[in-house]
mmCIF file of C-alpha atoms in Angstrom:
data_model
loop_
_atom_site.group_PDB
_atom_site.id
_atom_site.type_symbol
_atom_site.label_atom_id
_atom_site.label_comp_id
_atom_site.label_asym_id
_atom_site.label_seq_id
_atom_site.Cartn_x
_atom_site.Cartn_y
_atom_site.Cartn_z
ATOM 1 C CA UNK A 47 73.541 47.382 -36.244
ATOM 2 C CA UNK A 48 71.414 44.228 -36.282
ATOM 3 C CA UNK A 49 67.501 45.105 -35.465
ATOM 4 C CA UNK A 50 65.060 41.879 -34.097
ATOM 5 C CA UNK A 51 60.971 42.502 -34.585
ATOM 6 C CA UNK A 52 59.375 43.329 -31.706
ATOM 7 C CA UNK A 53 56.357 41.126 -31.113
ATOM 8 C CA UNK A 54 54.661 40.144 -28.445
ATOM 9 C CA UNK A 55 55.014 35.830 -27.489
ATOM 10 C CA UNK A 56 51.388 34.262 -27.202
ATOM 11 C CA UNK A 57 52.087 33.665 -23.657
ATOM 12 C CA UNK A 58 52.782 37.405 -22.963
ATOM 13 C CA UNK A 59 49.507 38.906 -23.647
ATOM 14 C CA UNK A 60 48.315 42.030 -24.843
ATOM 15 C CA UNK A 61 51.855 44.113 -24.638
ATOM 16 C CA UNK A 62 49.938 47.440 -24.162
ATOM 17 C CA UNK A 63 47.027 46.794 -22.205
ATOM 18 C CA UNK A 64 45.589 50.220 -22.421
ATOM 19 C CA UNK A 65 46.009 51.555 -26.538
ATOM 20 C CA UNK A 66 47.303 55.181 -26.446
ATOM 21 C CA UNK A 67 46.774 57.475 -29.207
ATOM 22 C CA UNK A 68 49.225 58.581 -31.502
ATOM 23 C CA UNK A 69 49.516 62.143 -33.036
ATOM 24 C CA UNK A 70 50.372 62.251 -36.890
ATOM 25 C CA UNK A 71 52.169 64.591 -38.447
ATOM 26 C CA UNK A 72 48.952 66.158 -40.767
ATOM 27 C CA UNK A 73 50.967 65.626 -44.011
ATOM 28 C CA UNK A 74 52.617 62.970 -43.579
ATOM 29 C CA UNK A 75 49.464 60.629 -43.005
ATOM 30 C CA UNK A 76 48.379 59.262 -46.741
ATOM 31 C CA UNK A 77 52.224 57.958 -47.076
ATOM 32 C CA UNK A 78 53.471 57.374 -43.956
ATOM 33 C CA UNK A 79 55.301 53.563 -43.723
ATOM 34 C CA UNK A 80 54.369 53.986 -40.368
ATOM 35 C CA UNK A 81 50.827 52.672 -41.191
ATOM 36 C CA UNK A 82 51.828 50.322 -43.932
ATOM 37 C CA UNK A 83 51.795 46.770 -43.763
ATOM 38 C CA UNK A 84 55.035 44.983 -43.973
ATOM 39 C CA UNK A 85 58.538 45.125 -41.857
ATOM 40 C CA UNK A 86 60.268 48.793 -40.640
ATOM 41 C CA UNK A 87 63.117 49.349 -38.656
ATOM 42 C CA UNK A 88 62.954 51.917 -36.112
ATOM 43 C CA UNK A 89 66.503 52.974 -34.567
ATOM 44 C CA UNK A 90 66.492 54.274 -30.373
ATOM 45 C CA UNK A 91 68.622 53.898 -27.415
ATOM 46 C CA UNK A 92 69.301 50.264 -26.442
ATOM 47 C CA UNK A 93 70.001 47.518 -25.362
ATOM 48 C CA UNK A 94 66.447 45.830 -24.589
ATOM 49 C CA UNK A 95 65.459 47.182 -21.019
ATOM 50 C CA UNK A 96 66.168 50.528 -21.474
ATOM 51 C CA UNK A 97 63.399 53.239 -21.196
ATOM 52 C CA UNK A 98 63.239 53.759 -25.021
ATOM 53 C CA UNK A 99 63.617 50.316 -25.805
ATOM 54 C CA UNK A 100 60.210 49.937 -24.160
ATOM 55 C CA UNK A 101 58.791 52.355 -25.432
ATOM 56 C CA UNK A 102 59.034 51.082 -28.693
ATOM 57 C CA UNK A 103 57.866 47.677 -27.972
ATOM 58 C CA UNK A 104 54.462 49.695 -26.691
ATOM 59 C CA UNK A 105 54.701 51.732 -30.059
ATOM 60 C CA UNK A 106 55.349 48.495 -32.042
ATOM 61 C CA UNK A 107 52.240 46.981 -30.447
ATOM 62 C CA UNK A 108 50.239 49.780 -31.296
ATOM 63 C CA UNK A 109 51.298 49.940 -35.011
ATOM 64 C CA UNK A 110 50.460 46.407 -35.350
ATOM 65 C CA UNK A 111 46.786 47.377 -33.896
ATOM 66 C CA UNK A 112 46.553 49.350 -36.627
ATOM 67 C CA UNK A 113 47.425 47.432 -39.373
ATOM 68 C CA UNK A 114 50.768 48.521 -39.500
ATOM 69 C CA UNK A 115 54.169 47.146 -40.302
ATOM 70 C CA UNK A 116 56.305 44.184 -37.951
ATOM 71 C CA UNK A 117 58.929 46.813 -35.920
ATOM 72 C CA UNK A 118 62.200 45.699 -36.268
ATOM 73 C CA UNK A 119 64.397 47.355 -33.205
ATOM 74 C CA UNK A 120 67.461 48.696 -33.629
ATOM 75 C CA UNK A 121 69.235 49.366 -30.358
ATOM 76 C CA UNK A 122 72.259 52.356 -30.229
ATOM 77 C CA UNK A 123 74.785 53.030 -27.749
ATOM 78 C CA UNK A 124 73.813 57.096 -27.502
ATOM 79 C CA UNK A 125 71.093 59.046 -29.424
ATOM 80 C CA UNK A 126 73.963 60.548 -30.928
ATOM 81 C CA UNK A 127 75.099 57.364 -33.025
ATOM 82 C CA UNK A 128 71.329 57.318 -33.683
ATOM 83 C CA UNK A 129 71.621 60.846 -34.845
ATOM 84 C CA UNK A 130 74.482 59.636 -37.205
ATOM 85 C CA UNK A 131 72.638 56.739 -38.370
ATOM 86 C CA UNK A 132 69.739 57.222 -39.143
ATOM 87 C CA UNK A 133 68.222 57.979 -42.914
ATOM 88 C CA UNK A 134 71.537 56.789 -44.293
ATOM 89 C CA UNK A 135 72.003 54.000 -46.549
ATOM 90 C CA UNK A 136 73.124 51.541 -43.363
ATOM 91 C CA UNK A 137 71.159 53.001 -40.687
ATOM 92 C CA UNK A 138 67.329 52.369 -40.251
ATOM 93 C CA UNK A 139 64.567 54.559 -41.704
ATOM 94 C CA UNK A 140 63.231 55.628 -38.409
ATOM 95 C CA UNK A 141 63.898 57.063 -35.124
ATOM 96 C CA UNK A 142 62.615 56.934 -31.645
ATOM 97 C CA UNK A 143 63.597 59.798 -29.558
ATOM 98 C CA UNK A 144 61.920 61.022 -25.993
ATOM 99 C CA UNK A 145 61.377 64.314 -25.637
ATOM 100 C CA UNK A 146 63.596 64.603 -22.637
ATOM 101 C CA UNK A 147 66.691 63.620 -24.435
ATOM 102 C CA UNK A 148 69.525 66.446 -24.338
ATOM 103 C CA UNK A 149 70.093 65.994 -28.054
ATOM 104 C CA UNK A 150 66.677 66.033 -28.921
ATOM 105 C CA UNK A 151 66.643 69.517 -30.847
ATOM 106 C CA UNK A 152 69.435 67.816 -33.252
ATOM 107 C CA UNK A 153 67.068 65.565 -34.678
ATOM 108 C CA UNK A 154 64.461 68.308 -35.683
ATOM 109 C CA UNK A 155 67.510 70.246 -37.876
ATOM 110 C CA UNK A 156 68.601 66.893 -39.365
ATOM 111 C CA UNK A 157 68.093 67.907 -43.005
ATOM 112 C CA UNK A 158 67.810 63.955 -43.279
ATOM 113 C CA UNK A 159 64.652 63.514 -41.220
ATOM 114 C CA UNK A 160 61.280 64.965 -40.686
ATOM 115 C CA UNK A 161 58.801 64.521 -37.539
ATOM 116 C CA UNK A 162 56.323 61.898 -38.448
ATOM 117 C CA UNK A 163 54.383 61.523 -35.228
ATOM 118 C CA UNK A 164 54.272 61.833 -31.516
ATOM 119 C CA UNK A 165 52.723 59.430 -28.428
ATOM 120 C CA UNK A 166 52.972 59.924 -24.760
ATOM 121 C CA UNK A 167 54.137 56.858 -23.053
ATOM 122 C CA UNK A 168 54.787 55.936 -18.937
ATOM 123 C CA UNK A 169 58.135 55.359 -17.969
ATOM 124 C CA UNK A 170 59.576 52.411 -15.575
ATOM 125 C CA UNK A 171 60.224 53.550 -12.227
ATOM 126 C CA UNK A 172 63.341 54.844 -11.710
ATOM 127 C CA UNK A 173 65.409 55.012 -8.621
ATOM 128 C CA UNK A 174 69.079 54.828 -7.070
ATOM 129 C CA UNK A 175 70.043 50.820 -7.577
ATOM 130 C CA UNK A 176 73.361 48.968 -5.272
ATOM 131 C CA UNK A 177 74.747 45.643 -5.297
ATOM 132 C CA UNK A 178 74.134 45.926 -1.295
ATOM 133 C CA UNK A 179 71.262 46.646 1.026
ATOM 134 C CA UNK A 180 72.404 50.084 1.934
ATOM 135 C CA UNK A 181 74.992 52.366 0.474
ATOM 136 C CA UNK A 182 77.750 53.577 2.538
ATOM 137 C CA UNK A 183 77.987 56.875 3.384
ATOM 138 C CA UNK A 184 81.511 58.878 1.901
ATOM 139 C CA UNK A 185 82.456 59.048 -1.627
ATOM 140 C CA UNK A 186 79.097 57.719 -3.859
ATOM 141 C CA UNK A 187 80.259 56.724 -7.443
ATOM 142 C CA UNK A 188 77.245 57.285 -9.163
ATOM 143 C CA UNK A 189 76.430 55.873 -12.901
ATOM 144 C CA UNK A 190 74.170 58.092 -14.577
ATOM 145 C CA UNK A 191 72.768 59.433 -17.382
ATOM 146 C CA UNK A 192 73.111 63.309 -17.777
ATOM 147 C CA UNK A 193 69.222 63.551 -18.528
ATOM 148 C CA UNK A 194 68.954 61.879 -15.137
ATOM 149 C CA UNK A 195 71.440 63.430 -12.645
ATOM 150 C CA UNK A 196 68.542 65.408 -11.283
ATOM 151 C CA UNK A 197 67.770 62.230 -9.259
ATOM 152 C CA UNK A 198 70.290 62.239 -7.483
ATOM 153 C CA UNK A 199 67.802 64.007 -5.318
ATOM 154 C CA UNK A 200 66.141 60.546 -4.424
ATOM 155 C CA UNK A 201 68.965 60.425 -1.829
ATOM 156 C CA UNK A 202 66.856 63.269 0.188
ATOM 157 C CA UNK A 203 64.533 60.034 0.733
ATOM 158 C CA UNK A 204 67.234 58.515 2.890
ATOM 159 C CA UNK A 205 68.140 58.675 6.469
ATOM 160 C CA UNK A 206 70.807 62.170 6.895
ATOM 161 C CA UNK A 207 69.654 62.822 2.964
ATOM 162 C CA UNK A 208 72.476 63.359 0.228
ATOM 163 C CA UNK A 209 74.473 65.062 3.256
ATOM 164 C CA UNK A 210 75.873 61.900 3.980
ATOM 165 C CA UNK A 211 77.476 60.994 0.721
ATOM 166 C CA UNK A 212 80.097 63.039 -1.862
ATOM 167 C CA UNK A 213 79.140 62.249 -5.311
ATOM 168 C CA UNK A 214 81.760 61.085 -7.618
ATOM 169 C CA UNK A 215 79.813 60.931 -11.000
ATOM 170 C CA UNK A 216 80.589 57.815 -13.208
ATOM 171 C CA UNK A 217 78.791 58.827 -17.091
ATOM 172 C CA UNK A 218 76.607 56.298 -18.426
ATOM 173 C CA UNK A 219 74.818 56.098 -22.004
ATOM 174 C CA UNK A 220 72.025 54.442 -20.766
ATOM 175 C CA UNK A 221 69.584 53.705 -17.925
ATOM 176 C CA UNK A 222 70.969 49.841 -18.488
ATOM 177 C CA UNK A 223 74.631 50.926 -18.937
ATOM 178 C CA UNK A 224 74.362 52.421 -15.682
ATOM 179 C CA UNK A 225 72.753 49.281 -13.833
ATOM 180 C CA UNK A 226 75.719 47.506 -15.641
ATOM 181 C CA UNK A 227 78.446 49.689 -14.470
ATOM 182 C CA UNK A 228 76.956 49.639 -10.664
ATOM 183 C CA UNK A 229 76.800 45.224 -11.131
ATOM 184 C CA UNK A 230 80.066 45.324 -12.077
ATOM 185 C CA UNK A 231 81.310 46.956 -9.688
ATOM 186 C CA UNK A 232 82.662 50.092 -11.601
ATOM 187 C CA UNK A 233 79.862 52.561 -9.888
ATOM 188 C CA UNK A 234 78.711 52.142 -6.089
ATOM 189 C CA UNK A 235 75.525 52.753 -7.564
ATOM 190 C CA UNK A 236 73.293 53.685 -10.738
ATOM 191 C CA UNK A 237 70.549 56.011 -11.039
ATOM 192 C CA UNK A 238 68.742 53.522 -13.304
ATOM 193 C CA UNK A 239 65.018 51.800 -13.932
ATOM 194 C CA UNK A 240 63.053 49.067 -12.863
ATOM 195 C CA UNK A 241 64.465 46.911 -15.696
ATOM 196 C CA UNK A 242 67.984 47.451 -15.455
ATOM 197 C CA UNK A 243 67.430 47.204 -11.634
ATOM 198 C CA UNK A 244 66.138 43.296 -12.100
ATOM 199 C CA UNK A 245 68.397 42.783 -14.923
ATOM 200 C CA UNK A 246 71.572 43.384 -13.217
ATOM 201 C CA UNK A 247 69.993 42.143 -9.886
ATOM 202 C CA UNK A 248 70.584 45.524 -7.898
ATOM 203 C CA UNK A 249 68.310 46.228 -5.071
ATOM 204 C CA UNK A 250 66.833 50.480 -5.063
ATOM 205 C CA UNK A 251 67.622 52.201 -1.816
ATOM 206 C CA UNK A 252 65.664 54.411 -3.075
ATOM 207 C CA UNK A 253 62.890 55.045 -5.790
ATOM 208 C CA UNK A 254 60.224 56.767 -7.534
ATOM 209 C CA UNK A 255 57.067 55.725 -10.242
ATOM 210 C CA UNK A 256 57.827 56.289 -13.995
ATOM 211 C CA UNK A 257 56.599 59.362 -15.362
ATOM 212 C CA UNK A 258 54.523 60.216 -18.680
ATOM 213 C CA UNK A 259 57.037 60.816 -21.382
ATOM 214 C CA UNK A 260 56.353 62.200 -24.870
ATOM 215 C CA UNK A 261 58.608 60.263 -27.970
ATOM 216 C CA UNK A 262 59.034 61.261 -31.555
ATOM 217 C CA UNK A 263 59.172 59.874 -34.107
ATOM 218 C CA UNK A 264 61.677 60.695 -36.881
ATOM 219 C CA UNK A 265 61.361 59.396 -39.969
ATOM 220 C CA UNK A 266 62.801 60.290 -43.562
ATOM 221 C CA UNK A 267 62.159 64.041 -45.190
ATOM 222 C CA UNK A 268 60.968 62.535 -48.464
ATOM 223 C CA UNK A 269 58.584 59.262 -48.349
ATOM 224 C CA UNK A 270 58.238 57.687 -51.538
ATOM 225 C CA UNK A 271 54.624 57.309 -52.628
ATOM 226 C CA UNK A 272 53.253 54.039 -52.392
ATOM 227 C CA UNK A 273 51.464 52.327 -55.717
ATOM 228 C CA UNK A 274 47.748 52.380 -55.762
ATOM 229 C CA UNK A 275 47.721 48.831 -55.297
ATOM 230 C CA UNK A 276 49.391 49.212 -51.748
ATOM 231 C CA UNK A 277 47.116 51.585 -50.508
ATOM 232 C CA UNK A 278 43.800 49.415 -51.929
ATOM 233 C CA UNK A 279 41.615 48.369 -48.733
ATOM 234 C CA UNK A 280 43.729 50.461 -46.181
ATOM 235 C CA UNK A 281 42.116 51.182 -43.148
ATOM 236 C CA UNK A 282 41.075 54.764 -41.623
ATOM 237 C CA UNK A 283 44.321 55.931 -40.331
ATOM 238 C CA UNK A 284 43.958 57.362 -36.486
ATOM 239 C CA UNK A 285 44.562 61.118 -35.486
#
């Protein structure tokens, strides 16, 4: 898949306001191309909007504050084409993956990749997005995520609760899939975030604020050592 760098427009601002700090994987620090200058691709669940997706534009920022490489996204359909993709000779370098992903686990036993490093990181808010003003109560087809069926229990928030409505679930790959589905009418609603909720210009009947998230960062099990020249001048890495 095509990646596009992730950097912030002049008019935009700062694109992470308040710098969080990133944990390094001890030895993996002299090497890592994570703190090197120049362009990286870094593979995670897309398209642009989804919870990962921003995630790495924060991460991307805050590689850049340290005098790290341009972040070149690479948006999947599923962490599982991730999964398959990345360290090969097509796929990017690089993986981000939250911690609250259901394939997770497969990514530490990848005898391709190796933890690099680990930040916490807010979520949108998420909610229970329509096309309409209310939903009606029967049969609810509801786009979602697995990881996110447990908010189904949003509906609790609404008058008569989830009594009122018989879920039909309608499986989604993403938080923006979901919103899509939903928009086009294929879902009566999504369980999706506040980006996919403007995107696809549903309204939440209900909704909740993001919540801190930990992501991972895979990258390759052997990192080739940079020349001395590369390395000349670099700046005290972060822990």
């Amino acid at each position: 898949m095509t990646g596009y760098a992730l950097r912030p427009r002049a008019t935009d601002g700062p694109a992470d306001q308040t710098p969080f700090p990133i944990l390094w994987e001890p030895a993996r620090i002299p090497h890592s191309p994570l703190l090197r200058p120049g362009d990286l691709s870094i593979g995670t669940l897309g398209p642009d909007g989804t919870t990962s997706m921003v995630a790495l534009g924060r991460l991307a920022h805050r590689l850049a504050h340290l005098g790290g490489p341009v972040v070149h996204a690479v948006p999947y359909d599923s962490f599982e084409e991730l999964l398959a993709a990345v360290g090969t000779p097509s796929g990017p370098p690089y993986a981000l993956v939250p911690g609250a992903a259901e394939c997770a686990t497969r990514f530490f036993w990848s005898p391709r990749l190796r933890l690099d490093a680990t930040f916490s990181s807010p979520t949108p808010d998420y909610g229970i997005a329509a096309r309409g003003p209310r939903l009606r109560e029967g049969v609810l087809r509801l786009a979602t995520l697995r990881e996110t069926r447990r908010l189904v229990e949003l509906l609790d928030g609404l008058e008569g609760g989830r009594g009122d409505y018989d879920i039909a679930w309608v499986p989604a790959e993403s938080t923006m899939h979901a919103a899509r589905l939903a928009a086009e009418g294929q879902a009566d609603a999504a369980i999706t975030n506040e980006p996919g909720r403007v995107a696809n210009r549903l309204v939440f009947q209900v909704s909740r604020p993001g919540v801190p998230m930990v992501w991972m960062v895979f990258g390759p099990a052997v990192v080739n050592q940079p020349t001395p020249a590369s390395v000349e001048g670099a700046e005290p890495h972060e822990r």
